[in-house]
PDB file of C-alpha atoms in Angstrom:
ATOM      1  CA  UNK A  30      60.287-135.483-103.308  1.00 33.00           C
ATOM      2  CA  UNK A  31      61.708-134.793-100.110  1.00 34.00           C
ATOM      3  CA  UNK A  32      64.541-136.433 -98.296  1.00 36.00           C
ATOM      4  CA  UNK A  33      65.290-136.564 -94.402  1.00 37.00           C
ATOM      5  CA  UNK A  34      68.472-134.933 -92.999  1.00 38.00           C
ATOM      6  CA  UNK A  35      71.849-136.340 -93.310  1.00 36.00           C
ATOM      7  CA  UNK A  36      70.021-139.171 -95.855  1.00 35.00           C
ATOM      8  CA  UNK A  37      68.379-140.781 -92.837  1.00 38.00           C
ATOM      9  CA  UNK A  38      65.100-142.527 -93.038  1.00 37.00           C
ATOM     10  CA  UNK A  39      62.720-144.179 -90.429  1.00 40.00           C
ATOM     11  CA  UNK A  40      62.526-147.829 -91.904  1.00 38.00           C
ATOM     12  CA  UNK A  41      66.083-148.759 -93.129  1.00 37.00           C
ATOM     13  CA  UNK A  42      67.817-147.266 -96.375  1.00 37.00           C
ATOM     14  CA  UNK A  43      66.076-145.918 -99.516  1.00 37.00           C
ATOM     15  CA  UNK A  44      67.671-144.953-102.637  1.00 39.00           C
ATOM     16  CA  UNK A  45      68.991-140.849-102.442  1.00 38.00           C
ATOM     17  CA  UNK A  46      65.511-138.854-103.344  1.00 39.00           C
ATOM     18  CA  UNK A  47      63.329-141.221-102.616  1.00 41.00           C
ATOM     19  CA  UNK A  48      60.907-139.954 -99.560  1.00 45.00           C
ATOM     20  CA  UNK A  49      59.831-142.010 -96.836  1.00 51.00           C
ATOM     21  CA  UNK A  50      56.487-141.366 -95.625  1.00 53.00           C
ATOM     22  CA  UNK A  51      56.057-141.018 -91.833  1.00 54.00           C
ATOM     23  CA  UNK A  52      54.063-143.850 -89.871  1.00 65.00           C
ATOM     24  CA  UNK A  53      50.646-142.941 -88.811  1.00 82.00           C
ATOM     25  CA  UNK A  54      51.931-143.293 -85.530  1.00 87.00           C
ATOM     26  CA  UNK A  55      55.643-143.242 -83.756  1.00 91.00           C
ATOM     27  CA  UNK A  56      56.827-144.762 -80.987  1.00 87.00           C
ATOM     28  CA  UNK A  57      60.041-144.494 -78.885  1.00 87.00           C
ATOM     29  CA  UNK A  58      61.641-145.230 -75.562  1.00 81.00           C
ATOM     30  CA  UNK A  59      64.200-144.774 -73.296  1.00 84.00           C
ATOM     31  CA  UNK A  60      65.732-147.292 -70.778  1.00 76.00           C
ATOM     32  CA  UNK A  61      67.248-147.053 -67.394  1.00 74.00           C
ATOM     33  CA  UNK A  62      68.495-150.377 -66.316  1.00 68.00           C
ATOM     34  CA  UNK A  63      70.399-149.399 -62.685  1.00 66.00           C
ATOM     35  CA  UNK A  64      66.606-148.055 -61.632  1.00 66.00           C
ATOM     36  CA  UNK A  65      66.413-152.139 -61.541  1.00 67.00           C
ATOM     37  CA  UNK A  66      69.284-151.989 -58.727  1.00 68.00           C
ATOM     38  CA  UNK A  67      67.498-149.010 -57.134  1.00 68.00           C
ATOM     39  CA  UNK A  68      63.573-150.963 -57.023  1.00 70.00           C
ATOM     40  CA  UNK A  69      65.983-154.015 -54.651  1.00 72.00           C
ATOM     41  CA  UNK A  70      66.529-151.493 -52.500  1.00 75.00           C
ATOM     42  CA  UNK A  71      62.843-151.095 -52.015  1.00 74.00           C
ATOM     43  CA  UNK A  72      62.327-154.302 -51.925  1.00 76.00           C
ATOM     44  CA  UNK A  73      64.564-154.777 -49.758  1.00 79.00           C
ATOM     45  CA  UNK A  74      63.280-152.344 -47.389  1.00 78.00           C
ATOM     46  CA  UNK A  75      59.562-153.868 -47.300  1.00 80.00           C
ATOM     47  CA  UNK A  76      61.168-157.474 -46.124  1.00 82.00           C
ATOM     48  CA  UNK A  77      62.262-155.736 -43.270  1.00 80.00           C
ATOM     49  CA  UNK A  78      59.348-154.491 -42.747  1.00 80.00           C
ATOM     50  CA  UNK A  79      57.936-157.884 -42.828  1.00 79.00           C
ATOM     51  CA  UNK A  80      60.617-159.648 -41.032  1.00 79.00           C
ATOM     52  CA  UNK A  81      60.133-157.175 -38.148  1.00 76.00           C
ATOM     53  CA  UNK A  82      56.471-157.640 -37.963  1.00 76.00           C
ATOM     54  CA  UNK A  83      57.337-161.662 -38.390  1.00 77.00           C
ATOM     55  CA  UNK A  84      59.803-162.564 -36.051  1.00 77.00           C
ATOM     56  CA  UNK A  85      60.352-159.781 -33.504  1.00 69.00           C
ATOM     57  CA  UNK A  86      61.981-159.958 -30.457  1.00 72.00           C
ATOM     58  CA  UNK A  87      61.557-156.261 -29.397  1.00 69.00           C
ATOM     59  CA  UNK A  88      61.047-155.531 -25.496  1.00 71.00           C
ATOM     60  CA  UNK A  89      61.201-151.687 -25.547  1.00 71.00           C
ATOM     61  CA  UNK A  90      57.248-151.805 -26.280  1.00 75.00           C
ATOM     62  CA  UNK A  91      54.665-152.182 -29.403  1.00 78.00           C
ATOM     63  CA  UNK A  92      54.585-148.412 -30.587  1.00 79.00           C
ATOM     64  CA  UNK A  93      58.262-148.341 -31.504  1.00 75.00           C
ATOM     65  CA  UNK A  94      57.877-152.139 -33.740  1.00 76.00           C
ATOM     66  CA  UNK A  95      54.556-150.724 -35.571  1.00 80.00           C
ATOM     67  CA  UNK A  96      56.678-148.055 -36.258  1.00 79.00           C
ATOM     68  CA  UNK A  97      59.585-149.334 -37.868  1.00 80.00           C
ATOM     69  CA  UNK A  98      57.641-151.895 -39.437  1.00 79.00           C
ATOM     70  CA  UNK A  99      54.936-149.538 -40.953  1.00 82.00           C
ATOM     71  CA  UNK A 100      58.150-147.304 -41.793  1.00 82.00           C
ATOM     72  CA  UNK A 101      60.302-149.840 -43.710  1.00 81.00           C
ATOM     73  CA  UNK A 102      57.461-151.139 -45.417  1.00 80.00           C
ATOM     74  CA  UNK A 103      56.006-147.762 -46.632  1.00 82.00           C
ATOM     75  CA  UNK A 104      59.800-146.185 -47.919  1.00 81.00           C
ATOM     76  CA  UNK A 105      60.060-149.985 -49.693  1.00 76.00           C
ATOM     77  CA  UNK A 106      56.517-148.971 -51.527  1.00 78.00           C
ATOM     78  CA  UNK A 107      57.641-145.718 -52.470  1.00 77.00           C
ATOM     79  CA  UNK A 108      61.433-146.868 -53.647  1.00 74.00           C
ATOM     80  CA  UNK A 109      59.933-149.686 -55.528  1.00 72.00           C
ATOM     81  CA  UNK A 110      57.200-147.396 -57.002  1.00 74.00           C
ATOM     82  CA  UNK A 111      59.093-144.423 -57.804  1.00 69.00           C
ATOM     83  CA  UNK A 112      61.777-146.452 -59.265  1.00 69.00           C
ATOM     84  CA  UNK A 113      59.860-149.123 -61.133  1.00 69.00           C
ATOM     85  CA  UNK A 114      57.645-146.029 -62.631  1.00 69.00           C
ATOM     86  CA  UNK A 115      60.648-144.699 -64.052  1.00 72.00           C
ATOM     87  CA  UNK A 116      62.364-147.812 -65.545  1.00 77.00           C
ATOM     88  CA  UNK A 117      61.595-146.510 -68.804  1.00 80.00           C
ATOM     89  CA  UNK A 118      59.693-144.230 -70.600  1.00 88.00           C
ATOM     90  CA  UNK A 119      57.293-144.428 -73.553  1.00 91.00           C
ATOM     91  CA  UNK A 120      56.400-141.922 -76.378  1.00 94.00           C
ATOM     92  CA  UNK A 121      54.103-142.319 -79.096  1.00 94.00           C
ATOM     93  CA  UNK A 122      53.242-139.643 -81.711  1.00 94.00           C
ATOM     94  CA  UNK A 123      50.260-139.848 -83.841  1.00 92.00           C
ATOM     95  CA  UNK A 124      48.758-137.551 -85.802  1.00 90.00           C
ATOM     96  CA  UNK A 125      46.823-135.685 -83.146  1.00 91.00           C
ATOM     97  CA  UNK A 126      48.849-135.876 -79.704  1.00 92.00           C
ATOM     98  CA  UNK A 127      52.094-136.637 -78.685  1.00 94.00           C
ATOM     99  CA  UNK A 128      51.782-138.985 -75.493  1.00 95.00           C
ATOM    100  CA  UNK A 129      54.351-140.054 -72.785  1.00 93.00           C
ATOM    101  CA  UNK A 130      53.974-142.924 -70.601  1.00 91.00           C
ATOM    102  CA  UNK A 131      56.456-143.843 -67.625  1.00 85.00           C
ATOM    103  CA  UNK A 132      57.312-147.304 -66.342  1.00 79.00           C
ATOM    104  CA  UNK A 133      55.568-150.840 -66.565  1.00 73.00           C
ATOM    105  CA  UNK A 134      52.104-149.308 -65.799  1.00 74.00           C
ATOM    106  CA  UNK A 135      52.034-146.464 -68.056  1.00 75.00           C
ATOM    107  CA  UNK A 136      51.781-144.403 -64.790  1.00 79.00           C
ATOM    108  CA  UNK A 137      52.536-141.023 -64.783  1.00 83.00           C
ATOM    109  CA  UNK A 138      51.092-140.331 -67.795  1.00 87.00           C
ATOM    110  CA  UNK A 139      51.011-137.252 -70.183  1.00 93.00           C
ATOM    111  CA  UNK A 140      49.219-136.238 -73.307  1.00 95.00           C
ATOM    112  CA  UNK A 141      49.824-133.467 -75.382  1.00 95.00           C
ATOM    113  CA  UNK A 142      47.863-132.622 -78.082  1.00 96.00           C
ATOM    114  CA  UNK A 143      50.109-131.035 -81.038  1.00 94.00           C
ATOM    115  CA  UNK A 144      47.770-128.014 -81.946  1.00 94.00           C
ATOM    116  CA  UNK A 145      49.719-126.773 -78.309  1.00 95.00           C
ATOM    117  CA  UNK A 146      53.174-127.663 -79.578  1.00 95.00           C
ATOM    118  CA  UNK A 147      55.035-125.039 -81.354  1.00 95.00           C
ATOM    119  CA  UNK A 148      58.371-126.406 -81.901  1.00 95.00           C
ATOM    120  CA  UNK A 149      60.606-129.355 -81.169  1.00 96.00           C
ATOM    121  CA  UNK A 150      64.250-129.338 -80.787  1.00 96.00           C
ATOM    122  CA  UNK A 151      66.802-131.941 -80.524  1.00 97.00           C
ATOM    123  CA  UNK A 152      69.193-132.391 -78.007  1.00 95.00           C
ATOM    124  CA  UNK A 153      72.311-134.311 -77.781  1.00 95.00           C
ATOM    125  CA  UNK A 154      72.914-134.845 -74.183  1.00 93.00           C
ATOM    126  CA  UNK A 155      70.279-134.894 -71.149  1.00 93.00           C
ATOM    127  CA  UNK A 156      71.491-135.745 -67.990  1.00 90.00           C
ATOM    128  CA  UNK A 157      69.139-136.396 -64.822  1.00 88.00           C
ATOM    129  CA  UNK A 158      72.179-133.409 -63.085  1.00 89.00           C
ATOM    130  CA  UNK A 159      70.509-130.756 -65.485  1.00 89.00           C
ATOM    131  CA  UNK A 160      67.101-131.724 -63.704  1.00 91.00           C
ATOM    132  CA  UNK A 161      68.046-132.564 -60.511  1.00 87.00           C
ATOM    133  CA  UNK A 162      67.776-136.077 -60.768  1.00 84.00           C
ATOM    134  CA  UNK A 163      65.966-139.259 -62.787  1.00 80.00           C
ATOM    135  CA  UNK A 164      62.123-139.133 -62.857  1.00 82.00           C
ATOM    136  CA  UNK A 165      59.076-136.680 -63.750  1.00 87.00           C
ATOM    137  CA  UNK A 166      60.822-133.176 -63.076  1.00 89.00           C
ATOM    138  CA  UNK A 167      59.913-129.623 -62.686  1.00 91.00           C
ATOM    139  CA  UNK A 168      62.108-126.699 -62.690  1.00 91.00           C
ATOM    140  CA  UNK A 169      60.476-122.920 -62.558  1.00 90.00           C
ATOM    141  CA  UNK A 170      63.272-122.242 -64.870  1.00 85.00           C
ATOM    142  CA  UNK A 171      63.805-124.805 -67.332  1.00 86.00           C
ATOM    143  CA  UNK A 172      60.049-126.599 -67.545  1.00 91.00           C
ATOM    144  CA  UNK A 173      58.820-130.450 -67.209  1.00 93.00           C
ATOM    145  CA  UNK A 174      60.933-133.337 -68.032  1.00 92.00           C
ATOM    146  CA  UNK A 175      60.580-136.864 -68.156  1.00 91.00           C
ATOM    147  CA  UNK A 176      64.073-137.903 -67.726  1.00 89.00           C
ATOM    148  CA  UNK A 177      65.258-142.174 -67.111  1.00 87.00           C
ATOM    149  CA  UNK A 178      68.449-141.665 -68.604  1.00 87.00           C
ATOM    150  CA  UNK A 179      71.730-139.805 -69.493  1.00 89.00           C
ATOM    151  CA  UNK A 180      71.194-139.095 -73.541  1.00 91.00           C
ATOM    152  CA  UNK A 181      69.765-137.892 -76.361  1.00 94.00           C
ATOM    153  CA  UNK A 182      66.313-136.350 -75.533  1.00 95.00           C
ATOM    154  CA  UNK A 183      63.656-133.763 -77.285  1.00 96.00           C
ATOM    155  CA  UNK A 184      62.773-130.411 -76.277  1.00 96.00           C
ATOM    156  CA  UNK A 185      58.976-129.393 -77.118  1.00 96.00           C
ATOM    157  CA  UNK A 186      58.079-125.791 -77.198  1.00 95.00           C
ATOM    158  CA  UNK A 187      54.329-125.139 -76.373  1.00 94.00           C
ATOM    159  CA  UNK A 188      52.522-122.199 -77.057  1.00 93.00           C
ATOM    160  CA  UNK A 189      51.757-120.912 -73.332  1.00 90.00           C
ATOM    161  CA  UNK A 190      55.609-120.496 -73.176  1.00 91.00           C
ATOM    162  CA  UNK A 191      56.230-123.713 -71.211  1.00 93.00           C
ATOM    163  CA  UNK A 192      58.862-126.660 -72.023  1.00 95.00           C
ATOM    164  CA  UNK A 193      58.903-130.142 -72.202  1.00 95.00           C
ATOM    165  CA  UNK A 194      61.957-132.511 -72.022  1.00 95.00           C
ATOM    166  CA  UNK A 195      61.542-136.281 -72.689  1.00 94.00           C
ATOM    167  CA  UNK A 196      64.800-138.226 -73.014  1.00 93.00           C
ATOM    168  CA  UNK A 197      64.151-141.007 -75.350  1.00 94.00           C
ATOM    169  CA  UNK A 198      66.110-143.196 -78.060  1.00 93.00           C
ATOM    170  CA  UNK A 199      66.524-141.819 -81.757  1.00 93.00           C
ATOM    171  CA  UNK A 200      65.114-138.315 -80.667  1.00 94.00           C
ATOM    172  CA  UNK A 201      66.181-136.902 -84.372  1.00 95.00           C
ATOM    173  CA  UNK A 202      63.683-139.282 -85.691  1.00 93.00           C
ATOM    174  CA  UNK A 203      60.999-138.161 -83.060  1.00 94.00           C
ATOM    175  CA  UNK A 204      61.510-134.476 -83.842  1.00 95.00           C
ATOM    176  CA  UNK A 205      61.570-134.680 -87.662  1.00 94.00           C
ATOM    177  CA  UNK A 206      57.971-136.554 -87.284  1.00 94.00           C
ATOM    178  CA  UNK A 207      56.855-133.541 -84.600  1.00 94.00           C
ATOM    179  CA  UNK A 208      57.889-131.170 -87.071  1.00 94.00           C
ATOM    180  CA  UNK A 209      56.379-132.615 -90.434  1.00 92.00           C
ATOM    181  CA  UNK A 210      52.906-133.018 -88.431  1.00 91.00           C
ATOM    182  CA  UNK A 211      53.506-129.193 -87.137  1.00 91.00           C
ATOM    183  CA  UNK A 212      53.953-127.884 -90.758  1.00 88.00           C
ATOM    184  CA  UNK A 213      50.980-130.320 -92.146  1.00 83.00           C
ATOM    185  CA  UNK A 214      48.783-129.124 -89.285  1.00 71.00           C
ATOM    186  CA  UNK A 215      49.534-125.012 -90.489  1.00 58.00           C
ATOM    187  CA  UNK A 216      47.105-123.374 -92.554  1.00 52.00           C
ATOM    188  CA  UNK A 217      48.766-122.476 -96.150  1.00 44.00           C
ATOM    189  CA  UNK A 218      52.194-124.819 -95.357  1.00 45.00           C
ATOM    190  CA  UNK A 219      53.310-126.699 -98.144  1.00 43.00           C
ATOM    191  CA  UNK A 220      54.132-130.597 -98.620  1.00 42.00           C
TER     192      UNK A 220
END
């Protein structure tokens, strides 16, 4: 029988050389709380907006109020979206696909079967710097990243030479269950 790395297990402690069997499926996440302080600025933006439209006194003319009302109230939408999207972020590995979801609706989404996965890597310390900043990232060089907080994250190598970066909570675990699916899913590997 097999054990994990460093003795550590999924569910709690087992005796040394006992294995323990990966879930069918595993799930993670990763949580930015100050992306809370950042969706009041939004908000705070759109009641503007609707104070403005409620109780103006402007006397320069009606094209400049619809502006700044239509204005405030459309960069509160996208603060409060793009923030509240990326509050936290969701991963769940099954036995087929490895799936990411961001924020309270699940929206942006991305699935990725494991038959395109060639490797997964640990890594101690992902910072939204490296990717220019907290959200759904792309950098020509470097790859796509899902990144809501400063952290341990998990690199996935696909096999049409592209990355993937997903910061999320006990990454080790998520990698070990990537890799044990990768080496059941090879012709001739062995168990």
């Amino acid at each position: 029988m097999r054990d994990h790395p460093h003795g550590e297990h999924l569910h709690g402690k087992r005796p040394h050389g006992e294995h323990a069997p990966h879930p069918d499926v595993w799930t993670g996440r990763a949580t930015n709380r100050f992306q809370w302080v950042l969706a009041l600025v939004g908000a705070a933006c759109m009641a503007l907006g609707i104070e403005l439209a409620v109780d103006s006194t402007w006397t320069s003319g009606i094209a400049p109020l619809v502006m700044s009302v239509v204005g405030c109230i459309a960069a509160g939408v996208l603060v409060l979206f793009g923030t509240l999207a990326f509050v936290h972020v969701a991963l769940k590995v099954d036995k087929d696909c490895l799936e990411v979801r961001c924020g309270h609706i699940g929206v942006p989404r991305r699935r990725i079967p494991l038959a395109h996965v060639s490797g997964a890597e640990f890594v101690a310390h992902v910072t939204p710097r490296h990717w220019g900043g907290w959200g759904y990232r792309w950098l020509p060089e470097k790859g796509t990243a899902v990144v809501v907080r400063r952290g341990e994250g998990l690199v996935l190598s696909l096999w049409d030479g592209h990355t993937f970066t997903i910061t999320v909570d006990n990454a080790e675990a998520a990698v070990r269950v990537i890799r044990d699916r990768l080496r059941a899913g090879t012709p001739g590997a062995t168990h």
